[in-house]
mmCIF file of C-alpha atoms in Angstrom:
data_model
loop_
_atom_site.group_PDB
_atom_site.id
_atom_site.type_symbol
_atom_site.label_atom_id
_atom_site.label_comp_id
_atom_site.label_asym_id
_atom_site.label_seq_id
_atom_site.Cartn_x
_atom_site.Cartn_y
_atom_site.Cartn_z
ATOM 1 C CA MET A 1 -40.777 10.495 15.916
ATOM 2 C CA HIS A 2 -39.612 14.086 16.011
ATOM 3 C CA LYS A 3 -35.920 14.795 15.806
ATOM 4 C CA SER A 4 -34.298 16.543 18.718
ATOM 5 C CA ALA A 5 -31.146 18.591 18.962
ATOM 6 C CA SER A 6 -29.637 21.254 21.136
ATOM 7 C CA GLY A 7 -30.732 24.837 20.413
ATOM 8 C CA SER A 8 -30.720 28.372 21.797
ATOM 9 C CA THR A 9 -34.472 28.826 22.357
ATOM 10 C CA LEU A 10 -34.480 28.964 26.150
ATOM 11 C CA GLY A 11 -36.355 32.253 26.500
ATOM 12 C CA PRO A 12 -40.105 32.755 26.996
ATOM 13 C CA GLY A 13 -42.167 31.587 24.028
ATOM 14 C CA GLY A 14 -39.088 29.990 22.440
ATOM 15 C CA LEU A 15 -37.210 33.318 22.254
ATOM 16 C CA ASP A 16 -33.775 32.911 20.687
ATOM 17 C CA LEU A 17 -31.328 34.074 23.352
ATOM 18 C CA THR A 18 -28.235 34.003 21.147
ATOM 19 C CA GLN A 19 -28.539 37.673 20.177
ATOM 20 C CA ALA A 20 -29.051 38.729 23.811
ATOM 21 C CA PHE A 21 -26.265 36.563 25.186
ATOM 22 C CA PHE A 22 -23.560 37.528 22.695
ATOM 23 C CA LYS A 23 -22.775 41.006 21.425
ATOM 24 C CA PRO A 24 -21.310 41.034 17.889
ATOM 25 C CA ILE A 25 -17.942 42.718 17.337
ATOM 26 C CA THR A 26 -17.656 45.774 15.070
ATOM 27 C CA ASN A 27 -17.168 45.282 11.312
ATOM 28 C CA ALA A 28 -17.374 41.487 11.603
ATOM 29 C CA ALA A 29 -17.352 39.463 8.383
ATOM 30 C CA PRO A 30 -19.709 36.491 7.904
ATOM 31 C CA PRO A 31 -18.269 33.011 8.405
ATOM 32 C CA SER A 32 -16.017 31.800 5.600
ATOM 33 C CA PRO A 33 -18.015 29.947 2.936
ATOM 34 C CA THR A 34 -15.110 27.501 2.585
ATOM 35 C CA LYS A 35 -15.434 26.254 6.163
ATOM 36 C CA ARG A 36 -16.203 22.542 6.071
ATOM 37 C CA HIS A 37 -19.131 21.203 8.093
ATOM 38 C CA ASN A 38 -19.125 17.414 8.359
ATOM 39 C CA LYS A 39 -22.265 15.375 8.841
ATOM 40 C CA ILE A 40 -22.344 11.631 9.531
ATOM 41 C CA SER A 41 -25.489 9.516 9.660
ATOM 42 C CA VAL A 42 -25.541 6.108 11.355
ATOM 43 C CA ILE A 43 -28.420 3.901 10.280
ATOM 44 C CA GLY A 44 -29.149 1.298 12.928
ATOM 45 C CA ALA A 45 -28.913 2.067 16.654
ATOM 46 C CA GLY A 46 -28.074 -1.430 17.839
ATOM 47 C CA ASN A 47 -24.904 -2.467 19.633
ATOM 48 C CA VAL A 48 -22.694 -1.963 16.590
ATOM 49 C CA GLY A 49 -24.294 1.299 15.474
ATOM 50 C CA MET A 50 -24.015 2.851 18.924
ATOM 51 C CA ALA A 51 -20.397 1.699 19.380
ATOM 52 C CA ILE A 52 -19.603 3.430 16.072
ATOM 53 C CA ALA A 53 -21.500 6.573 17.083
ATOM 54 C CA GLN A 54 -19.799 6.739 20.468
ATOM 55 C CA THR A 55 -16.330 6.304 18.940
ATOM 56 C CA ILE A 56 -17.014 8.945 16.291
ATOM 57 C CA LEU A 57 -18.038 11.378 19.047
ATOM 58 C CA THR A 58 -15.057 10.758 21.300
ATOM 59 C CA GLN A 59 -12.648 11.093 18.360
ATOM 60 C CA ASP A 60 -14.222 14.402 17.240
ATOM 61 C CA LEU A 61 -14.788 13.249 13.663
ATOM 62 C CA THR A 62 -17.929 15.190 12.814
ATOM 63 C CA ASP A 63 -19.826 18.409 13.494
ATOM 64 C CA GLU A 64 -23.206 16.719 13.235
ATOM 65 C CA LEU A 65 -24.173 13.143 14.060
ATOM 66 C CA VAL A 66 -27.505 11.615 13.046
ATOM 67 C CA LEU A 67 -28.955 8.367 14.379
ATOM 68 C CA VAL A 68 -31.716 6.547 12.470
ATOM 69 C CA ASP A 69 -33.626 3.495 13.658
ATOM 70 C CA THR A 70 -37.143 2.088 13.536
ATOM 71 C CA ASN A 71 -37.279 1.588 17.318
ATOM 72 C CA ALA A 72 -38.332 5.113 18.262
ATOM 73 C CA ASP A 73 -38.121 4.757 22.052
ATOM 74 C CA LYS A 74 -34.683 3.139 22.079
ATOM 75 C CA LEU A 75 -33.490 5.668 19.519
ATOM 76 C CA ARG A 76 -34.556 8.647 21.610
ATOM 77 C CA GLY A 77 -33.018 7.073 24.685
ATOM 78 C CA GLU A 78 -29.679 6.577 22.927
ATOM 79 C CA MET A 79 -29.724 10.158 21.625
ATOM 80 C CA LEU A 80 -30.458 11.625 25.056
ATOM 81 C CA ASP A 81 -27.791 9.456 26.668
ATOM 82 C CA LEU A 82 -25.180 10.826 24.255
ATOM 83 C CA GLN A 83 -26.426 14.412 24.516
ATOM 84 C CA HIS A 84 -26.146 14.271 28.315
ATOM 85 C CA ALA A 85 -22.402 13.641 27.892
ATOM 86 C CA ALA A 86 -21.975 16.973 26.058
ATOM 87 C CA ALA A 87 -19.824 18.483 28.831
ATOM 88 C CA PHE A 88 -17.242 15.729 28.330
ATOM 89 C CA LEU A 89 -17.187 15.610 24.528
ATOM 90 C CA PRO A 90 -16.206 17.859 21.608
ATOM 91 C CA ARG A 91 -19.171 19.984 20.496
ATOM 92 C CA THR A 92 -21.309 17.927 18.157
ATOM 93 C CA LYS A 93 -24.972 18.345 17.226
ATOM 94 C CA ILE A 94 -26.767 15.044 17.737
ATOM 95 C CA HIS A 95 -30.088 14.290 16.043
ATOM 96 C CA ALA A 96 -32.229 11.175 16.003
ATOM 97 C CA SER A 97 -35.272 10.200 13.977
ATOM 98 C CA SER A 98 -37.039 7.259 12.402
ATOM 99 C CA ASP A 99 -37.520 9.456 9.316
ATOM 100 C CA SER A 100 -34.647 9.271 6.821
ATOM 101 C CA SER A 101 -35.101 12.949 5.913
ATOM 102 C CA VAL A 102 -33.001 13.792 8.985
ATOM 103 C CA THR A 103 -29.966 12.423 7.090
ATOM 104 C CA ALA A 104 -30.210 15.123 4.379
ATOM 105 C CA GLY A 105 -26.841 16.525 3.368
ATOM 106 C CA SER A 106 -24.781 13.760 4.981
ATOM 107 C CA ASP A 107 -21.162 13.451 3.918
ATOM 108 C CA LEU A 108 -21.038 9.847 5.096
ATOM 109 C CA CYS A 109 -23.875 7.374 5.691
ATOM 110 C CA ILE A 110 -22.888 4.347 7.778
ATOM 111 C CA VAL A 111 -25.349 1.460 7.494
ATOM 112 C CA THR A 112 -25.318 -1.042 10.368
ATOM 113 C CA ALA A 113 -28.976 -2.124 10.241
ATOM 114 C CA GLY A 114 -29.648 -5.731 9.402
ATOM 115 C CA ALA A 115 -32.017 -8.593 10.084
ATOM 116 C CA ARG A 116 -30.919 -11.089 12.724
ATOM 117 C CA GLN A 117 -30.770 -14.755 11.803
ATOM 118 C CA ILE A 118 -33.620 -16.832 13.187
ATOM 119 C CA PRO A 119 -32.571 -20.229 14.610
ATOM 120 C CA GLY A 120 -32.736 -22.766 11.788
ATOM 121 C CA GLU A 121 -33.008 -20.066 9.104
ATOM 122 C CA SER A 122 -30.983 -20.558 5.925
ATOM 123 C CA ARG A 123 -28.322 -18.028 4.971
ATOM 124 C CA LEU A 124 -30.163 -17.335 1.709
ATOM 125 C CA ASN A 125 -33.441 -16.556 3.500
ATOM 126 C CA LEU A 126 -31.594 -14.208 5.855
ATOM 127 C CA LEU A 127 -30.042 -12.488 2.837
ATOM 128 C CA GLN A 128 -33.447 -12.113 1.202
ATOM 129 C CA ARG A 129 -34.765 -10.402 4.339
ATOM 130 C CA ASN A 130 -31.750 -8.104 4.415
ATOM 131 C CA LEU A 131 -32.283 -7.333 0.735
ATOM 132 C CA SER A 132 -35.848 -6.227 1.551
ATOM 133 C CA LEU A 133 -34.497 -4.126 4.417
ATOM 134 C CA PHE A 134 -31.909 -2.463 2.171
ATOM 135 C CA ARG A 135 -34.606 -1.691 -0.415
ATOM 136 C CA ALA A 136 -36.223 0.438 2.303
ATOM 137 C CA ILE A 137 -32.970 1.986 3.600
ATOM 138 C CA ILE A 138 -30.716 2.807 0.652
ATOM 139 C CA PRO A 139 -33.006 4.745 -1.771
ATOM 140 C CA PRO A 140 -34.022 7.375 0.837
ATOM 141 C CA LEU A 141 -30.369 7.909 1.821
ATOM 142 C CA VAL A 142 -29.521 8.495 -1.829
ATOM 143 C CA ARG A 143 -32.487 10.831 -2.291
ATOM 144 C CA TYR A 144 -31.635 13.018 0.699
ATOM 145 C CA SER A 145 -27.822 12.893 0.279
ATOM 146 C CA PRO A 146 -27.020 12.402 -3.424
ATOM 147 C CA ASP A 147 -23.343 13.274 -2.904
ATOM 148 C CA THR A 148 -22.759 11.079 0.143
ATOM 149 C CA THR A 149 -20.460 8.090 0.495
ATOM 150 C CA LEU A 150 -22.106 4.872 1.669
ATOM 151 C CA LEU A 151 -20.180 2.785 4.204
ATOM 152 C CA ILE A 152 -21.823 -0.610 4.725
ATOM 153 C CA VAL A 153 -21.172 -2.497 7.956
ATOM 154 C CA SER A 154 -24.173 -4.881 8.022
ATOM 155 C CA ASN A 155 -23.333 -8.552 7.496
ATOM 156 C CA PRO A 156 -22.741 -10.371 5.234
ATOM 157 C CA VAL A 157 -20.944 -7.159 4.378
ATOM 158 C CA ASP A 158 -19.558 -8.033 0.942
ATOM 159 C CA VAL A 159 -22.902 -9.120 -0.524
ATOM 160 C CA LEU A 160 -24.792 -6.244 1.116
ATOM 161 C CA THR A 161 -22.242 -3.731 -0.174
ATOM 162 C CA TYR A 162 -22.961 -5.059 -3.664
ATOM 163 C CA VAL A 163 -26.704 -4.722 -2.943
ATOM 164 C CA ALA A 164 -26.222 -1.133 -1.739
ATOM 165 C CA TRP A 165 -24.215 -0.303 -4.880
ATOM 166 C CA LYS A 166 -26.950 -1.686 -7.131
ATOM 167 C CA LEU A 167 -29.777 0.032 -5.246
ATOM 168 C CA SER A 168 -28.000 3.387 -4.975
ATOM 169 C CA GLY A 169 -26.875 3.811 -8.569
ATOM 170 C CA PHE A 170 -23.717 5.431 -7.154
ATOM 171 C CA PRO A 171 -20.309 5.116 -8.807
ATOM 172 C CA SER A 172 -18.450 2.218 -7.197
ATOM 173 C CA ASN A 173 -15.895 4.468 -5.481
ATOM 174 C CA ARG A 174 -18.652 5.902 -3.252
ATOM 175 C CA VAL A 175 -19.949 2.544 -1.973
ATOM 176 C CA ILE A 176 -17.590 0.886 0.491
ATOM 177 C CA GLY A 177 -17.892 -2.111 2.790
ATOM 178 C CA SER A 178 -16.098 -2.235 6.135
ATOM 179 C CA GLY A 179 -14.805 -5.570 4.876
ATOM 180 C CA THR A 180 -11.661 -7.004 6.461
ATOM 181 C CA ASN A 181 -10.433 -3.796 8.072
ATOM 182 C CA LEU A 182 -11.232 -5.310 11.475
ATOM 183 C CA ASP A 183 -10.006 -8.783 10.460
ATOM 184 C CA SER A 184 -6.665 -7.222 9.520
ATOM 185 C CA SER A 185 -6.486 -5.475 12.896
ATOM 186 C CA ARG A 186 -7.064 -8.822 14.620
ATOM 187 C CA PHE A 187 -4.400 -10.355 12.352
ATOM 188 C CA ARG A 188 -1.868 -7.653 13.242
ATOM 189 C CA PHE A 189 -2.641 -8.074 16.946
ATOM 190 C CA LEU A 190 -2.048 -11.838 16.850
ATOM 191 C CA ILE A 191 1.226 -11.489 14.920
ATOM 192 C CA ALA A 192 2.392 -8.733 17.267
ATOM 193 C CA ASP A 193 1.456 -10.898 20.243
ATOM 194 C CA HIS A 194 3.467 -13.824 18.864
ATOM 195 C CA LEU A 195 6.556 -11.668 18.263
ATOM 196 C CA ASP A 196 6.143 -9.304 21.240
ATOM 197 C CA VAL A 197 6.074 -6.102 19.178
ATOM 198 C CA ASN A 198 3.636 -3.205 18.844
ATOM 199 C CA ALA A 199 0.734 -4.017 16.494
ATOM 200 C CA GLN A 200 1.176 -0.602 14.851
ATOM 201 C CA ASP A 201 4.598 -1.760 13.585
ATOM 202 C CA VAL A 202 3.054 -4.768 11.844
ATOM 203 C CA GLN A 203 1.980 -4.391 8.205
ATOM 204 C CA ALA A 204 -0.375 -7.269 7.409
ATOM 205 C CA TYR A 205 -3.580 -7.707 5.452
ATOM 206 C CA ILE A 206 -6.502 -10.092 5.370
ATOM 207 C CA VAL A 207 -8.272 -9.807 1.988
ATOM 208 C CA GLY A 208 -11.199 -11.414 0.194
ATOM 209 C CA GLU A 209 -14.456 -12.250 1.933
ATOM 210 C CA HIS A 210 -15.177 -10.967 5.415
ATOM 211 C CA GLY A 211 -15.794 -14.528 6.470
ATOM 212 C CA ASP A 212 -14.536 -18.079 6.279
ATOM 213 C CA SER A 213 -12.981 -17.800 2.790
ATOM 214 C CA SER A 214 -10.802 -14.793 3.682
ATOM 215 C CA VAL A 215 -7.157 -14.828 2.592
ATOM 216 C CA ALA A 216 -4.145 -13.987 4.769
ATOM 217 C CA LEU A 217 -1.406 -12.288 2.723
ATOM 218 C CA TRP A 218 1.590 -13.864 4.443
ATOM 219 C CA SER A 219 3.933 -13.105 1.539
ATOM 220 C CA SER A 220 3.674 -9.333 2.086
ATOM 221 C CA ILE A 221 3.791 -9.163 5.904
ATOM 222 C CA SER A 222 6.478 -6.869 7.286
ATOM 223 C CA ILE A 223 7.495 -5.706 10.750
ATOM 224 C CA GLY A 224 9.348 -2.431 11.035
ATOM 225 C CA GLY A 225 9.885 -2.531 7.273
ATOM 226 C CA VAL A 226 11.381 -6.048 7.338
ATOM 227 C CA PRO A 227 9.528 -8.645 5.184
ATOM 228 C CA VAL A 228 8.970 -11.478 7.671
ATOM 229 C CA LEU A 229 8.938 -14.622 5.518
ATOM 230 C CA SER A 230 11.784 -13.428 3.285
ATOM 231 C CA PHE A 231 13.842 -12.635 6.382
ATOM 232 C CA LEU A 232 13.229 -16.092 7.869
ATOM 233 C CA GLU A 233 14.173 -17.785 4.592
ATOM 234 C CA ASN A 234 17.316 -15.684 4.125
ATOM 235 C CA GLN A 235 18.378 -16.427 7.698
ATOM 236 C CA GLN A 236 17.502 -20.091 7.159
ATOM 237 C CA ILE A 237 15.146 -19.991 10.117
ATOM 238 C CA ALA A 238 12.577 -22.781 9.931
ATOM 239 C CA TYR A 239 8.899 -22.093 10.462
ATOM 240 C CA GLU A 240 5.847 -24.309 10.173
ATOM 241 C CA LYS A 241 3.098 -23.405 7.733
ATOM 242 C CA GLU A 242 0.626 -24.928 10.171
ATOM 243 C CA THR A 243 1.513 -22.185 12.674
ATOM 244 C CA LEU A 244 0.622 -19.554 10.081
ATOM 245 C CA GLU A 245 -2.650 -21.291 9.259
ATOM 246 C CA ASN A 246 -3.539 -21.439 12.954
ATOM 247 C CA ILE A 247 -3.043 -17.686 13.308
ATOM 248 C CA HIS A 248 -5.353 -17.091 10.321
ATOM 249 C CA LYS A 249 -7.910 -19.504 11.786
ATOM 250 C CA SER A 250 -7.782 -17.551 15.048
ATOM 251 C CA VAL A 251 -8.634 -14.396 13.094
ATOM 252 C CA ILE A 252 -11.668 -16.087 11.534
ATOM 253 C CA ASP A 253 -12.816 -17.575 14.849
ATOM 254 C CA SER A 254 -12.207 -14.472 16.981
ATOM 255 C CA ALA A 255 -15.563 -12.815 16.228
ATOM 256 C CA TYR A 256 -17.404 -16.054 17.002
ATOM 257 C CA GLU A 257 -15.562 -16.258 20.331
ATOM 258 C CA VAL A 258 -16.515 -12.701 21.300
ATOM 259 C CA ILE A 259 -20.151 -13.396 20.366
ATOM 260 C CA ARG A 260 -20.113 -16.616 22.397
ATOM 261 C CA LEU A 261 -18.724 -14.799 25.437
ATOM 262 C CA LYS A 262 -20.664 -11.506 25.426
ATOM 263 C CA GLY A 263 -23.434 -12.070 22.899
ATOM 264 C CA TYR A 264 -22.270 -9.628 20.215
ATOM 265 C CA THR A 265 -19.276 -7.671 18.945
ATOM 266 C CA SER A 266 -19.221 -3.898 19.245
ATOM 267 C CA TRP A 267 -16.122 -2.045 20.451
ATOM 268 C CA ALA A 268 -13.594 -3.314 17.908
ATOM 269 C CA ILE A 269 -15.937 -2.722 14.955
ATOM 270 C CA GLY A 270 -16.724 0.704 16.428
ATOM 271 C CA TYR A 271 -13.062 1.679 16.363
ATOM 272 C CA SER A 272 -12.578 0.084 12.941
ATOM 273 C CA VAL A 273 -15.421 2.018 11.298
ATOM 274 C CA ALA A 274 -14.458 5.290 13.010
ATOM 275 C CA ASN A 275 -10.969 4.742 11.607
ATOM 276 C CA LEU A 276 -12.456 4.439 8.112
ATOM 277 C CA ALA A 277 -14.623 7.530 8.654
ATOM 278 C CA ARG A 278 -11.549 9.547 9.644
ATOM 279 C CA SER A 279 -9.658 8.523 6.510
ATOM 280 C CA ILE A 280 -12.614 9.382 4.272
ATOM 281 C CA LEU A 281 -13.789 12.695 5.749
ATOM 282 C CA ARG A 282 -10.333 14.074 6.509
ATOM 283 C CA ASP A 283 -8.939 12.938 3.152
ATOM 284 C CA GLN A 284 -6.173 10.990 4.904
ATOM 285 C CA ARG A 285 -5.410 8.853 1.818
ATOM 286 C CA LYS A 286 -4.599 5.923 4.085
ATOM 287 C CA ILE A 287 -4.578 2.306 2.950
ATOM 288 C CA HIS A 288 -7.336 0.107 4.385
ATOM 289 C CA PRO A 289 -8.485 -3.398 3.421
ATOM 290 C CA VAL A 290 -12.124 -2.663 2.627
ATOM 291 C CA SER A 291 -14.788 -4.188 0.426
ATOM 292 C CA VAL A 292 -14.577 -2.685 -3.078
ATOM 293 C CA LEU A 293 -15.781 -3.603 -6.553
ATOM 294 C CA ALA A 294 -13.044 -6.128 -7.354
ATOM 295 C CA LYS A 295 -13.813 -6.878 -10.995
ATOM 296 C CA GLY A 296 -10.610 -6.838 -13.032
ATOM 297 C CA PHE A 297 -8.244 -7.187 -10.073
ATOM 298 C CA TYR A 298 -6.093 -10.329 -9.674
ATOM 299 C CA GLY A 299 -8.040 -12.164 -12.364
ATOM 300 C CA ILE A 300 -11.405 -11.719 -10.663
ATOM 301 C CA ASP A 301 -14.266 -11.807 -13.151
ATOM 302 C CA GLY A 302 -17.770 -10.649 -12.350
ATOM 303 C CA GLU A 303 -19.264 -7.809 -10.336
ATOM 304 C CA VAL A 304 -18.294 -8.798 -6.831
ATOM 305 C CA PHE A 305 -17.343 -6.775 -3.778
ATOM 306 C CA LEU A 306 -14.581 -8.119 -1.566
ATOM 307 C CA SER A 307 -11.750 -6.644 0.463
ATOM 308 C CA LEU A 308 -8.546 -5.390 -1.125
ATOM 309 C CA PRO A 309 -6.070 -2.840 0.269
ATOM 310 C CA ALA A 310 -7.466 0.473 -0.978
ATOM 311 C CA GLN A 311 -6.615 4.144 -0.551
ATOM 312 C CA LEU A 312 -9.415 6.116 1.113
ATOM 313 C CA GLY A 313 -10.053 9.839 0.924
ATOM 314 C CA ARG A 314 -12.768 12.431 0.495
ATOM 315 C CA GLY A 315 -13.790 10.830 -2.799
ATOM 316 C CA GLY A 316 -14.239 7.412 -1.202
ATOM 317 C CA ILE A 317 -12.102 4.748 -2.874
ATOM 318 C CA LEU A 318 -9.209 6.573 -4.544
ATOM 319 C CA GLY A 319 -7.523 3.433 -5.826
ATOM 320 C CA VAL A 320 -6.584 -0.165 -5.043
ATOM 321 C CA THR A 321 -3.025 -0.827 -3.906
ATOM 322 C CA ASN A 322 -1.013 -3.026 -6.241
ATOM 323 C CA VAL A 323 0.038 -5.510 -3.549
ATOM 324 C CA HIS A 324 2.006 -8.493 -4.822
ATOM 325 C CA LEU A 325 0.259 -11.813 -4.224
ATOM 326 C CA ASN A 326 1.953 -15.136 -4.729
ATOM 327 C CA GLN A 327 0.258 -17.828 -6.809
ATOM 328 C CA GLU A 328 -1.425 -19.548 -3.852
ATOM 329 C CA GLU A 329 -2.782 -16.264 -2.469
ATOM 330 C CA THR A 330 -4.110 -15.232 -5.870
ATOM 331 C CA GLN A 331 -5.941 -18.540 -6.307
ATOM 332 C CA ARG A 332 -7.443 -18.312 -2.824
ATOM 333 C CA LEU A 333 -8.629 -14.773 -3.559
ATOM 334 C CA VAL A 334 -10.276 -15.887 -6.819
ATOM 335 C CA ASP A 335 -11.933 -18.771 -4.935
ATOM 336 C CA SER A 336 -13.161 -16.313 -2.298
ATOM 337 C CA ALA A 337 -14.697 -14.172 -5.037
ATOM 338 C CA LYS A 338 -16.471 -17.243 -6.455
ATOM 339 C CA THR A 339 -17.897 -18.024 -3.007
ATOM 340 C CA ILE A 340 -19.438 -14.550 -2.781
ATOM 341 C CA LEU A 341 -20.681 -14.614 -6.387
ATOM 342 C CA GLU A 342 -22.515 -17.888 -5.800
ATOM 343 C CA VAL A 343 -24.525 -16.217 -3.046
ATOM 344 C CA GLN A 344 -25.145 -13.044 -5.071
ATOM 345 C CA THR A 345 -26.569 -14.906 -8.036
ATOM 346 C CA GLN A 346 -29.281 -16.372 -5.814
ATOM 347 C CA LEU A 347 -30.513 -12.897 -4.831
ATOM 348 C CA GLY A 348 -31.721 -11.983 -8.311
ATOM 349 C CA ILE A 349 -30.591 -8.378 -8.136
#
């Protein structure tokens, strides 16, 4: 499939009209070589990939957006649909192709492609199919964009981020999984809803696996700078641990509920990943709970990717935040790491 993008060849025989339409000013200097041109590639044009692409466009996060998918007709349709909205969006060049060469020079490659589970299929077999898929996806991205940062969204995200790291040969700071960034947003929403405050005033993290063994860091939750559990204890206000566990369970179950109701999740993960892209490309140095190489943190042994609060910037992962975990949280995090490692060892990579 040929890539397509807007251009200035509207004249007869493909004549470039730019020179005729605009008259250069006298003694003009060439554009500054320091001007930054951002390029983002989204691999996978399914519901999640397109929600991410659409959010990136509306938030004006890139100068050039590339879509890659094996379904050529759907891909071209998605590209045209976005291009036709040009009058309502910030100026962005949009390309689409089934050939990975179109991603060349990308600052950020977002991978959403993944095999869907067949009814009755084991998790391990699904992982093996995704491993084969990643063997076809990751090496070309690395070849065409050797300085890019890889942001993995495909599930199971922690294991596939590890796979992408191994296949890419990149330093670990340039391979990131979307991890529990969305889980933490759901967590903050539920806490804010319980206490009738704005979710942006809630500081709360879900760490560990993006899945059933995730860990809610209740000990470090604060609202408006006030540590919640410490405040309740100091004020001798009783609370039930079961209530806290139910909130965490709601976080875990929320994606399943959305899938049951509409068939898939898309908008929330779109906003979540665009939020990560902003922090990376604009060097925001914000803290996000994302899937990172966790070896050596909190007693975790072994090469495993799971979510920890990390600072993101132009260099990818700039560092992991030294968040205090109580003994129970630490043990649950170590157990979460073991759960992921058990799956990884079966992949043979």
